[in-house]
């Protein structure tokens, strides 16, 4: 499925994603009213249902949602102070956008032309049978000195080289949000509440951080809530 | 000409039948021990006999040389005989990626992605698998760069890369461009004031 | 007949052009969705056009089927076109494979693969096709072994195999006393495990 076909049922809008985009671009719908988080949730749920991930479609979705986010952040944030780092003025921004659109348009149109050529060209079929071997055998008389013998010695030298063992010290185990969500849900299934430090105090910082993210996500979805009576005090997580 | 008895256009037809790749006029002249002008004349004669609808074969100029192909009218029978499925048409993503490679070659994946605005990994690998593009070295930054293949020219019926139309012809007119720019500008200003 | 517009003899000609083996009347009839009698008539018509001396191609009946062949008059020109050694620049894979064969000959495919750390089928077949290497028997284990050809020596301007340059100047550890073959195999195995 294309990201544009994603069906949305939001507070401010209900219908396919591409219609939402069109309305936003035509400024018939204010982005300020649209909860972009809900779109992401709808898409993630759609992926869940679908089971397998279409990379092309997922990429398209990411690009679209990223541009919406960028647009919305500009809407919501105050205009930069005069002496802030120089952002592009509206004129330059329009020019830059225009240049990129024109470049893309050019190749999209050329693509249409190529697709047409291909449609015609693929109806011609070519012979692929090799000529009889007796006609093919290269004749010694026609052969000239074209290759440098040193290239052989060089290639051989390369094969005598053994690579140093790659340095893997920088590779760190990855922590996935999905897996942390799984761990949290499992904990809450077993008891209805737990203490964050008891459960995750011994994990490394990255794991702890991603677990907090997962908690935020669960809070948003209404799966869990937590309380902390004082700063740096114990965090009590409860299922809802 | 050494094969004294046979007219040059017959010899040329035989050579094009045997060769698996397009053959240039110069190569034909050398093989036939004839001048390029003589080969040109023979090609003209052959092209008349082997024009579309006249016989089962047609003479085509593609990929920098001459080659024989079957008349499109025989396509479906040929696919039945060879049990070959029809080659699928290009997807939009593939066609766009291919046009960028064709016009800008050598070009790297990141460049393609920048122009298309989306990652183009899967289009690049499909085009590569279908033999339409190939690696042609690395850019200054170490990214693999791509170019089109002779097969591309053959399948698209191009005599060479210079037979691609000037892409500027696809650009909008100056009026359209001005209007587009004004619309963008207005949108930007409205955004700035909200 | 499904390709309604085209006369059957044109379609038959196209099919015989594409097929790598002789095609029987029955197979032609099936592919053309025509009766065998119709195909017979088409073959008759085609045979008239493609009889010796009429064009560059001739229709032949061989091995229970029909096939197109070139007119014998074109043979010497074909030899000049096709027997020219093809010498595009060697790819890295081809240069490595060729250097292994040149310095270690005779050498088998599995040995080449072990030294290069990757299967080298396509490099071996290209070098073989271009006439730079040839089969020279079988190893103790039954694998085909390769050696370089006289064409190889000619294309590299070598007076003989003993004129191959000493690899010492490109050797990272020239002090290593072990035999070249053993060192290459050892290095290849190390590369494979990293």
PDB file of N, CA, C and O in Angstrom, chain A residues 109-175:
ATOM      1  N   UNK A 109       9.642  14.014 -15.719  1.00  0.00           N
ATOM      2  CA  UNK A 109       9.145  14.089 -17.094  1.00  0.00           C
ATOM      3  C   UNK A 109      10.003  13.232 -18.021  1.00  0.00           C
ATOM      4  O   UNK A 109       9.491  12.515 -18.870  1.00  0.00           O
ATOM      5  N   UNK A 110      11.342  13.303 -17.809  1.00  0.00           N
ATOM      6  CA  UNK A 110      12.226  12.470 -18.627  1.00  0.00           C
ATOM      7  C   UNK A 110      11.905  11.008 -18.395  1.00  0.00           C
ATOM      8  O   UNK A 110      11.964  10.193 -19.321  1.00  0.00           O
ATOM      9  N   UNK A 111      11.525  10.668 -17.164  1.00  0.00           N
ATOM     10  CA  UNK A 111      11.175   9.286 -16.853  1.00  0.00           C
ATOM     11  C   UNK A 111       9.967   8.855 -17.665  1.00  0.00           C
ATOM     12  O   UNK A 111       9.919   7.730 -18.168  1.00  0.00           O
ATOM     13  N   UNK A 112       9.004   9.749 -17.800  1.00  0.00           N
ATOM     14  CA  UNK A 112       7.833   9.432 -18.603  1.00  0.00           C
ATOM     15  C   UNK A 112       8.230   9.127 -20.030  1.00  0.00           C
ATOM     16  O   UNK A 112       7.756   8.160 -20.639  1.00  0.00           O
ATOM     17  N   UNK A 113       9.149   9.928 -20.547  1.00  0.00           N
ATOM     18  CA  UNK A 113       9.611   9.725 -21.911  1.00  0.00           C
ATOM     19  C   UNK A 113      10.318   8.373 -22.044  1.00  0.00           C
ATOM     20  O   UNK A 113      10.083   7.618 -22.978  1.00  0.00           O
ATOM     21  N   UNK A 114      11.186   8.070 -21.060  1.00  0.00           N
ATOM     22  CA  UNK A 114      11.910   6.791 -21.095  1.00  0.00           C
ATOM     23  C   UNK A 114      10.940   5.614 -21.021  1.00  0.00           C
ATOM     24  O   UNK A 114      11.111   4.617 -21.714  1.00  0.00           O
ATOM     25  N   UNK A 115       9.931   5.734 -20.158  1.00  0.00           N
ATOM     26  CA  UNK A 115       8.972   4.633 -20.012  1.00  0.00           C
ATOM     27  C   UNK A 115       8.275   4.377 -21.350  1.00  0.00           C
ATOM     28  O   UNK A 115       8.016   3.232 -21.715  1.00  0.00           O
ATOM     29  N   UNK A 116       8.004   5.454 -22.088  1.00  0.00           N
ATOM     30  CA  UNK A 116       7.389   5.303 -23.407  1.00  0.00           C
ATOM     31  C   UNK A 116       8.325   4.560 -24.356  1.00  0.00           C
ATOM     32  O   UNK A 116       7.925   3.642 -25.059  1.00  0.00           O
ATOM     33  N   UNK A 117       9.605   5.001 -24.369  1.00  0.00           N
ATOM     34  CA  UNK A 117      10.590   4.346 -25.227  1.00  0.00           C
ATOM     35  C   UNK A 117      10.671   2.860 -24.891  1.00  0.00           C
ATOM     36  O   UNK A 117      10.748   2.004 -25.761  1.00  0.00           O
ATOM     37  N   UNK A 118      10.646   2.573 -23.600  1.00  0.00           N
ATOM     38  CA  UNK A 118      10.763   1.188 -23.155  1.00  0.00           C
ATOM     39  C   UNK A 118       9.564   0.386 -23.637  1.00  0.00           C
ATOM     40  O   UNK A 118       9.702  -0.750 -24.073  1.00  0.00           O
ATOM     41  N   UNK A 119       8.389   1.006 -23.557  1.00  0.00           N
ATOM     42  CA  UNK A 119       7.189   0.329 -24.015  1.00  0.00           C
ATOM     43  C   UNK A 119       7.315  -0.081 -25.472  1.00  0.00           C
ATOM     44  O   UNK A 119       6.925  -1.182 -25.859  1.00  0.00           O
ATOM     45  N   UNK A 120       7.892   0.778 -26.296  1.00  0.00           N
ATOM     46  CA  UNK A 120       8.083   0.448 -27.709  1.00  0.00           C
ATOM     47  C   UNK A 120       9.243  -0.539 -27.849  1.00  0.00           C
ATOM     48  O   UNK A 120       9.131  -1.541 -28.539  1.00  0.00           O
ATOM     49  N   UNK A 121      10.350  -0.223 -27.173  1.00  0.00           N
ATOM     50  CA  UNK A 121      11.580  -0.993 -27.360  1.00  0.00           C
ATOM     51  C   UNK A 121      11.467  -2.435 -26.938  1.00  0.00           C
ATOM     52  O   UNK A 121      12.057  -3.318 -27.559  1.00  0.00           O
ATOM     53  N   UNK A 122      10.683  -2.716 -25.900  1.00  0.00           N
ATOM     54  CA  UNK A 122      10.681  -4.104 -25.421  1.00  0.00           C
ATOM     55  C   UNK A 122       9.877  -5.022 -26.324  1.00  0.00           C
ATOM     56  O   UNK A 122       9.792  -6.216 -26.071  1.00  0.00           O
ATOM     57  N   UNK A 123       9.272  -4.491 -27.366  1.00  0.00           N
ATOM     58  CA  UNK A 123       8.548  -5.369 -28.287  1.00  0.00           C
ATOM     59  C   UNK A 123       9.479  -5.930 -29.352  1.00  0.00           C
ATOM     60  O   UNK A 123       9.127  -6.853 -30.062  1.00  0.00           O
ATOM     61  N   UNK A 124      10.672  -5.355 -29.472  1.00  0.00           N
ATOM     62  CA  UNK A 124      11.668  -5.917 -30.382  1.00  0.00           C
ATOM     63  C   UNK A 124      12.481  -6.952 -29.611  1.00  0.00           C
ATOM     64  O   UNK A 124      12.936  -6.685 -28.501  1.00  0.00           O
ATOM     65  N   UNK A 125      12.667  -8.117 -30.199  1.00  0.00           N
ATOM     66  CA  UNK A 125      13.437  -9.145 -29.509  1.00  0.00           C
ATOM     67  C   UNK A 125      14.734  -9.384 -30.268  1.00  0.00           C
ATOM     68  O   UNK A 125      14.769  -9.319 -31.501  1.00  0.00           O
ATOM     69  N   UNK A 126      15.791  -9.637 -29.515  1.00  0.00           N
ATOM     70  CA  UNK A 126      17.109  -9.811 -30.130  1.00  0.00           C
ATOM     71  C   UNK A 126      17.575 -11.239 -29.995  1.00  0.00           C
ATOM     72  O   UNK A 126      17.216 -11.946 -29.072  1.00  0.00           O
ATOM     73  N   UNK A 127      18.411 -11.617 -30.916  1.00  0.00           N
ATOM     74  CA  UNK A 127      18.952 -12.957 -30.902  1.00  0.00           C
ATOM     75  C   UNK A 127      20.042 -13.015 -29.845  1.00  0.00           C
ATOM     76  O   UNK A 127      20.884 -12.129 -29.756  1.00  0.00           O
ATOM     77  N   UNK A 128      20.012 -14.065 -29.031  1.00  0.00           N
ATOM     78  CA  UNK A 128      21.053 -14.145 -28.016  1.00  0.00           C
ATOM     79  C   UNK A 128      21.943 -15.356 -28.218  1.00  0.00           C
ATOM     80  O   UNK A 128      22.862 -15.583 -27.447  1.00  0.00           O
ATOM     81  N   UNK A 129      21.675 -16.139 -29.263  1.00  0.00           N
ATOM     82  CA  UNK A 129      22.504 -17.316 -29.504  1.00  0.00           C
ATOM     83  C   UNK A 129      23.920 -16.882 -29.859  1.00  0.00           C
ATOM     84  O   UNK A 129      24.109 -16.010 -30.702  1.00  0.00           O
ATOM     85  N   UNK A 130      24.921 -17.466 -29.200  1.00  0.00           N
ATOM     86  CA  UNK A 130      26.292 -17.093 -29.540  1.00  0.00           C
ATOM     87  C   UNK A 130      26.665 -17.629 -30.919  1.00  0.00           C
ATOM     88  O   UNK A 130      26.136 -18.646 -31.348  1.00  0.00           O
ATOM     89  N   UNK A 131      27.555 -16.941 -31.627  1.00  0.00           N
ATOM     90  CA  UNK A 131      27.998 -17.448 -32.928  1.00  0.00           C
ATOM     91  C   UNK A 131      28.719 -18.778 -32.740  1.00  0.00           C
ATOM     92  O   UNK A 131      29.235 -19.060 -31.661  1.00  0.00           O
ATOM     93  N   UNK A 132      28.756 -19.608 -33.784  1.00  0.00           N
ATOM     94  CA  UNK A 132      29.416 -20.912 -33.658  1.00  0.00           C
ATOM     95  C   UNK A 132      30.867 -20.735 -33.209  1.00  0.00           C
ATOM     96  O   UNK A 132      31.547 -19.813 -33.643  1.00  0.00           O
ATOM     97  N   UNK A 133      31.333 -21.642 -32.328  1.00  0.00           N
ATOM     98  CA  UNK A 133      32.671 -21.480 -31.727  1.00  0.00           C
ATOM     99  C   UNK A 133      33.790 -21.386 -32.762  1.00  0.00           C
ATOM    100  O   UNK A 133      34.757 -20.650 -32.557  1.00  0.00           O
ATOM    101  N   UNK A 134      33.634 -22.090 -33.888  1.00  0.00           N
ATOM    102  CA  UNK A 134      34.753 -22.073 -34.839  1.00  0.00           C
ATOM    103  C   UNK A 134      34.927 -20.690 -35.472  1.00  0.00           C
ATOM    104  O   UNK A 134      36.001 -20.358 -35.959  1.00  0.00           O
ATOM    105  N   UNK A 135      33.858 -19.889 -35.433  1.00  0.00           N
ATOM    106  CA  UNK A 135      33.986 -18.533 -35.975  1.00  0.00           C
ATOM    107  C   UNK A 135      34.484 -17.555 -34.919  1.00  0.00           C
ATOM    108  O   UNK A 135      34.921 -16.459 -35.206  1.00  0.00           O
ATOM    109  N   UNK A 136      34.347 -17.978 -33.653  1.00  0.00           N
ATOM    110  CA  UNK A 136      34.617 -17.077 -32.551  1.00  0.00           C
ATOM    111  C   UNK A 136      36.061 -17.096 -32.084  1.00  0.00           C
ATOM    112  O   UNK A 136      36.528 -16.182 -31.443  1.00  0.00           O
ATOM    113  N   UNK A 137      36.722 -18.228 -32.315  1.00  0.00           N
ATOM    114  CA  UNK A 137      38.046 -18.403 -31.725  1.00  0.00           C
ATOM    115  C   UNK A 137      38.970 -17.248 -32.121  1.00  0.00           C
ATOM    116  O   UNK A 137      39.210 -16.994 -33.294  1.00  0.00           O
ATOM    117  N   UNK A 138      39.471 -16.548 -31.103  1.00  0.00           N
ATOM    118  CA  UNK A 138      40.294 -15.374 -31.384  1.00  0.00           C
ATOM    119  C   UNK A 138      41.568 -15.778 -32.108  1.00  0.00           C
ATOM    120  O   UNK A 138      42.207 -16.754 -31.749  1.00  0.00           O
ATOM    121  N   UNK A 139      41.897 -15.021 -33.117  1.00  0.00           N
ATOM    122  CA  UNK A 139      43.082 -15.403 -33.874  1.00  0.00           C
ATOM    123  C   UNK A 139      44.312 -14.748 -33.266  1.00  0.00           C
ATOM    124  O   UNK A 139      44.302 -13.589 -32.875  1.00  0.00           O
ATOM    125  N   UNK A 140      45.364 -15.555 -33.180  1.00  0.00           N
ATOM    126  CA  UNK A 140      46.599 -15.109 -32.563  1.00  0.00           C
ATOM    127  C   UNK A 140      47.228 -13.971 -33.375  1.00  0.00           C
ATOM    128  O   UNK A 140      47.808 -13.040 -32.833  1.00  0.00           O
ATOM    129  N   UNK A 141      47.058 -14.062 -34.700  1.00  0.00           N
ATOM    130  CA  UNK A 141      47.695 -13.075 -35.582  1.00  0.00           C
ATOM    131  C   UNK A 141      47.163 -11.662 -35.336  1.00  0.00           C
ATOM    132  O   UNK A 141      47.894 -10.685 -35.445  1.00  0.00           O
ATOM    133  N   UNK A 142      45.862 -11.603 -34.976  1.00  0.00           N
ATOM    134  CA  UNK A 142      45.260 -10.279 -34.805  1.00  0.00           C
ATOM    135  C   UNK A 142      45.564  -9.696 -33.424  1.00  0.00           C
ATOM    136  O   UNK A 142      45.215  -8.562 -33.143  1.00  0.00           O
ATOM    137  N   UNK A 143      46.213 -10.501 -32.570  1.00  0.00           N
ATOM    138  CA  UNK A 143      46.429 -10.057 -31.191  1.00  0.00           C
ATOM    139  C   UNK A 143      47.600  -9.098 -31.088  1.00  0.00           C
ATOM    140  O   UNK A 143      48.646  -9.306 -31.684  1.00  0.00           O
ATOM    141  N   UNK A 144      47.392  -8.017 -30.344  1.00  0.00           N
ATOM    142  CA  UNK A 144      48.457  -7.040 -30.092  1.00  0.00           C
ATOM    143  C   UNK A 144      48.695  -6.948 -28.590  1.00  0.00           C
ATOM    144  O   UNK A 144      47.831  -7.283 -27.804  1.00  0.00           O
ATOM    145  N   UNK A 145      49.855  -6.428 -28.236  1.00  0.00           N
ATOM    146  CA  UNK A 145      50.181  -6.219 -26.836  1.00  0.00           C
ATOM    147  C   UNK A 145      49.314  -5.089 -26.281  1.00  0.00           C
ATOM    148  O   UNK A 145      49.497  -3.935 -26.644  1.00  0.00           O
ATOM    149  N   UNK A 146      48.308  -5.413 -25.448  1.00  0.00           N
ATOM    150  CA  UNK A 146      47.443  -4.365 -24.906  1.00  0.00           C
ATOM    151  C   UNK A 146      47.462  -4.297 -23.387  1.00  0.00           C
ATOM    152  O   UNK A 146      47.075  -3.291 -22.804  1.00  0.00           O
ATOM    153  N   UNK A 147      47.864  -5.366 -22.713  1.00  0.00           N
ATOM    154  CA  UNK A 147      47.823  -5.381 -21.251  1.00  0.00           C
ATOM    155  C   UNK A 147      49.238  -5.294 -20.683  1.00  0.00           C
ATOM    156  O   UNK A 147      50.189  -5.805 -21.282  1.00  0.00           O
ATOM    157  N   UNK A 148      49.362  -4.672 -19.513  1.00  0.00           N
ATOM    158  CA  UNK A 148      50.669  -4.570 -18.872  1.00  0.00           C
ATOM    159  C   UNK A 148      50.907  -5.736 -17.915  1.00  0.00           C
ATOM    160  O   UNK A 148      50.100  -5.961 -17.017  1.00  0.00           O
ATOM    161  N   UNK A 149      52.007  -6.455 -18.101  1.00  0.00           N
ATOM    162  CA  UNK A 149      52.280  -7.601 -17.223  1.00  0.00           C
ATOM    163  C   UNK A 149      52.358  -7.197 -15.745  1.00  0.00           C
ATOM    164  O   UNK A 149      51.989  -7.969 -14.873  1.00  0.00           O
ATOM    165  N   UNK A 150      52.839  -5.959 -15.467  1.00  0.00           N
ATOM    166  CA  UNK A 150      52.974  -5.540 -14.069  1.00  0.00           C
ATOM    167  C   UNK A 150      51.625  -5.582 -13.345  1.00  0.00           C
ATOM    168  O   UNK A 150      51.570  -5.791 -12.133  1.00  0.00           O
ATOM    169  N   UNK A 151      50.518  -5.413 -14.110  1.00  0.00           N
ATOM    170  CA  UNK A 151      49.201  -5.429 -13.458  1.00  0.00           C
ATOM    171  C   UNK A 151      48.923  -6.793 -12.833  1.00  0.00           C
ATOM    172  O   UNK A 151      48.224  -6.901 -11.833  1.00  0.00           O
ATOM    173  N   UNK A 152      49.494  -7.839 -13.433  1.00  0.00           N
ATOM    174  CA  UNK A 152      49.313  -9.183 -12.870  1.00  0.00           C
ATOM    175  C   UNK A 152      50.072  -9.318 -11.560  1.00  0.00           C
ATOM    176  O   UNK A 152      49.557  -9.838 -10.571  1.00  0.00           O
ATOM    177  N   UNK A 153      51.333  -8.838 -11.556  1.00  0.00           N
ATOM    178  CA  UNK A 153      52.143  -8.913 -10.342  1.00  0.00           C
ATOM    179  C   UNK A 153      51.479  -8.109  -9.233  1.00  0.00           C
ATOM    180  O   UNK A 153      51.441  -8.523  -8.072  1.00  0.00           O
ATOM    181  N   UNK A 154      50.889  -6.980  -9.622  1.00  0.00           N
ATOM    182  CA  UNK A 154      50.245  -6.125  -8.629  1.00  0.00           C
ATOM    183  C   UNK A 154      49.014  -6.808  -8.039  1.00  0.00           C
ATOM    184  O   UNK A 154      48.789  -6.792  -6.823  1.00  0.00           O
ATOM    185  N   UNK A 155      48.219  -7.426  -8.917  1.00  0.00           N
ATOM    186  CA  UNK A 155      47.017  -8.124  -8.447  1.00  0.00           C
ATOM    187  C   UNK A 155      47.406  -9.256  -7.508  1.00  0.00           C
ATOM    188  O   UNK A 155      46.763  -9.497  -6.485  1.00  0.00           O
ATOM    189  N   UNK A 156      48.485  -9.947  -7.843  1.00  0.00           N
ATOM    190  CA  UNK A 156      48.937 -11.060  -7.009  1.00  0.00           C
ATOM    191  C   UNK A 156      49.402 -10.547  -5.648  1.00  0.00           C
ATOM    192  O   UNK A 156      49.119 -11.143  -4.614  1.00  0.00           O
ATOM    193  N   UNK A 157      50.139  -9.420  -5.670  1.00  0.00           N
ATOM    194  CA  UNK A 157      50.593  -8.822  -4.417  1.00  0.00           C
ATOM    195  C   UNK A 157      49.418  -8.499  -3.505  1.00  0.00           C
ATOM    196  O   UNK A 157      49.461  -8.743  -2.296  1.00  0.00           O
ATOM    197  N   UNK A 158      48.349  -7.997  -4.109  1.00  0.00           N
ATOM    198  CA  UNK A 158      47.154  -7.673  -3.333  1.00  0.00           C
ATOM    199  C   UNK A 158      46.577  -8.910  -2.655  1.00  0.00           C
ATOM    200  O   UNK A 158      46.081  -8.846  -1.536  1.00  0.00           O
ATOM    201  N   UNK A 159      46.685 -10.035  -3.343  1.00  0.00           N
ATOM    202  CA  UNK A 159      46.116 -11.266  -2.795  1.00  0.00           C
ATOM    203  C   UNK A 159      46.970 -11.832  -1.669  1.00  0.00           C
ATOM    204  O   UNK A 159      46.517 -12.665  -0.894  1.00  0.00           O
ATOM    205  N   UNK A 160      48.234 -11.390  -1.575  1.00  0.00           N
ATOM    206  CA  UNK A 160      49.101 -11.869  -0.494  1.00  0.00           C
ATOM    207  C   UNK A 160      48.855 -11.084   0.792  1.00  0.00           C
ATOM    208  O   UNK A 160      49.317 -11.453   1.857  1.00  0.00           O
ATOM    209  N   UNK A 161      48.163  -9.956   0.663  1.00  0.00           N
ATOM    210  CA  UNK A 161      47.905  -9.106   1.814  1.00  0.00           C
ATOM    211  C   UNK A 161      46.764  -9.688   2.648  1.00  0.00           C
ATOM    212  O   UNK A 161      45.788 -10.145   2.106  1.00  0.00           O
ATOM    213  N   UNK A 162      46.915  -9.681   3.955  1.00  0.00           N
ATOM    214  CA  UNK A 162      45.784 -10.071   4.793  1.00  0.00           C
ATOM    215  C   UNK A 162      45.298  -8.823   5.514  1.00  0.00           C
ATOM    216  O   UNK A 162      46.096  -8.037   5.994  1.00  0.00           O
ATOM    217  N   UNK A 163      43.992  -8.650   5.560  1.00  0.00           N
ATOM    218  CA  UNK A 163      43.451  -7.430   6.154  1.00  0.00           C
ATOM    219  C   UNK A 163      43.611  -7.458   7.673  1.00  0.00           C
ATOM    220  O   UNK A 163      43.583  -8.533   8.272  1.00  0.00           O
ATOM    221  N   UNK A 164      43.804  -6.297   8.306  1.00  0.00           N
ATOM    222  CA  UNK A 164      43.811  -6.263   9.769  1.00  0.00           C
ATOM    223  C   UNK A 164      42.409  -6.609  10.257  1.00  0.00           C
ATOM    224  O   UNK A 164      41.431  -6.340   9.572  1.00  0.00           O
ATOM    225  N   UNK A 165      42.340  -7.215  11.429  1.00  0.00           N
ATOM    226  CA  UNK A 165      41.001  -7.529  11.963  1.00  0.00           C
ATOM    227  C   UNK A 165      40.238  -6.228  12.169  1.00  0.00           C
ATOM    228  O   UNK A 165      40.788  -5.279  12.722  1.00  0.00           O
ATOM    229  N   UNK A 166      38.991  -6.175  11.718  1.00  0.00           N
ATOM    230  CA  UNK A 166      38.255  -4.925  11.893  1.00  0.00           C
ATOM    231  C   UNK A 166      38.033  -4.617  13.366  1.00  0.00           C
ATOM    232  O   UNK A 166      37.853  -5.522  14.179  1.00  0.00           O
ATOM    233  N   UNK A 167      38.092  -3.327  13.705  1.00  0.00           N
ATOM    234  CA  UNK A 167      37.883  -2.873  15.060  1.00  0.00           C
ATOM    235  C   UNK A 167      36.385  -2.837  15.342  1.00  0.00           C
ATOM    236  O   UNK A 167      35.649  -2.091  14.699  1.00  0.00           O
ATOM    237  N   UNK A 168      35.924  -3.659  16.253  1.00  0.00           N
ATOM    238  CA  UNK A 168      34.484  -3.722  16.501  1.00  0.00           C
ATOM    239  C   UNK A 168      34.105  -3.057  17.814  1.00  0.00           C
ATOM    240  O   UNK A 168      32.964  -3.123  18.243  1.00  0.00           O
ATOM    241  N   UNK A 169      35.101  -2.364  18.448  1.00  0.00           N
ATOM    242  CA  UNK A 169      34.823  -1.834  19.784  1.00  0.00           C
ATOM    243  C   UNK A 169      33.732  -0.763  19.778  1.00  0.00           C
ATOM    244  O   UNK A 169      33.071  -0.534  20.775  1.00  0.00           O
ATOM    245  N   UNK A 170      33.555  -0.111  18.586  1.00  0.00           N
ATOM    246  CA  UNK A 170      32.571   0.965  18.557  1.00  0.00           C
ATOM    247  C   UNK A 170      31.142   0.449  18.373  1.00  0.00           C
ATOM    248  O   UNK A 170      30.193   1.185  18.487  1.00  0.00           O
ATOM    249  N   UNK A 171      31.021  -0.839  18.045  1.00  0.00           N
ATOM    250  CA  UNK A 171      29.678  -1.351  17.793  1.00  0.00           C
ATOM    251  C   UNK A 171      28.997  -1.658  19.124  1.00  0.00           C
ATOM    252  O   UNK A 171      29.528  -2.391  19.949  1.00  0.00           O
ATOM    253  N   UNK A 172      27.846  -1.053  19.342  1.00  0.00           N
ATOM    254  CA  UNK A 172      27.152  -1.288  20.601  1.00  0.00           C
ATOM    255  C   UNK A 172      25.877  -2.027  20.311  1.00  0.00           C
ATOM    256  O   UNK A 172      25.286  -1.874  19.256  1.00  0.00           O
ATOM    257  N   UNK A 173      25.489  -2.824  21.271  1.00  0.00           N
ATOM    258  CA  UNK A 173      24.230  -3.533  21.049  1.00  0.00           C
ATOM    259  C   UNK A 173      23.112  -2.515  20.873  1.00  0.00           C
ATOM    260  O   UNK A 173      23.090  -1.483  21.541  1.00  0.00           O
ATOM    261  N   UNK A 174      22.191  -2.773  19.985  1.00  0.00           N
ATOM    262  CA  UNK A 174      21.102  -1.832  19.781  1.00  0.00           C
ATOM    263  C   UNK A 174      19.940  -2.191  20.707  1.00  0.00           C
ATOM    264  O   UNK A 174      19.769  -3.333  21.086  1.00  0.00           O
ATOM    265  N   UNK A 175      19.216  -1.195  21.076  1.00  0.00           N
ATOM    266  CA  UNK A 175      18.074  -1.397  21.948  1.00  0.00           C
ATOM    267  C   UNK A 175      16.864  -0.956  21.154  1.00  0.00           C
ATOM    268  O   UNK A 175      16.837   0.153  20.646  1.00  0.00           O
TER     269      UNK A 175
END
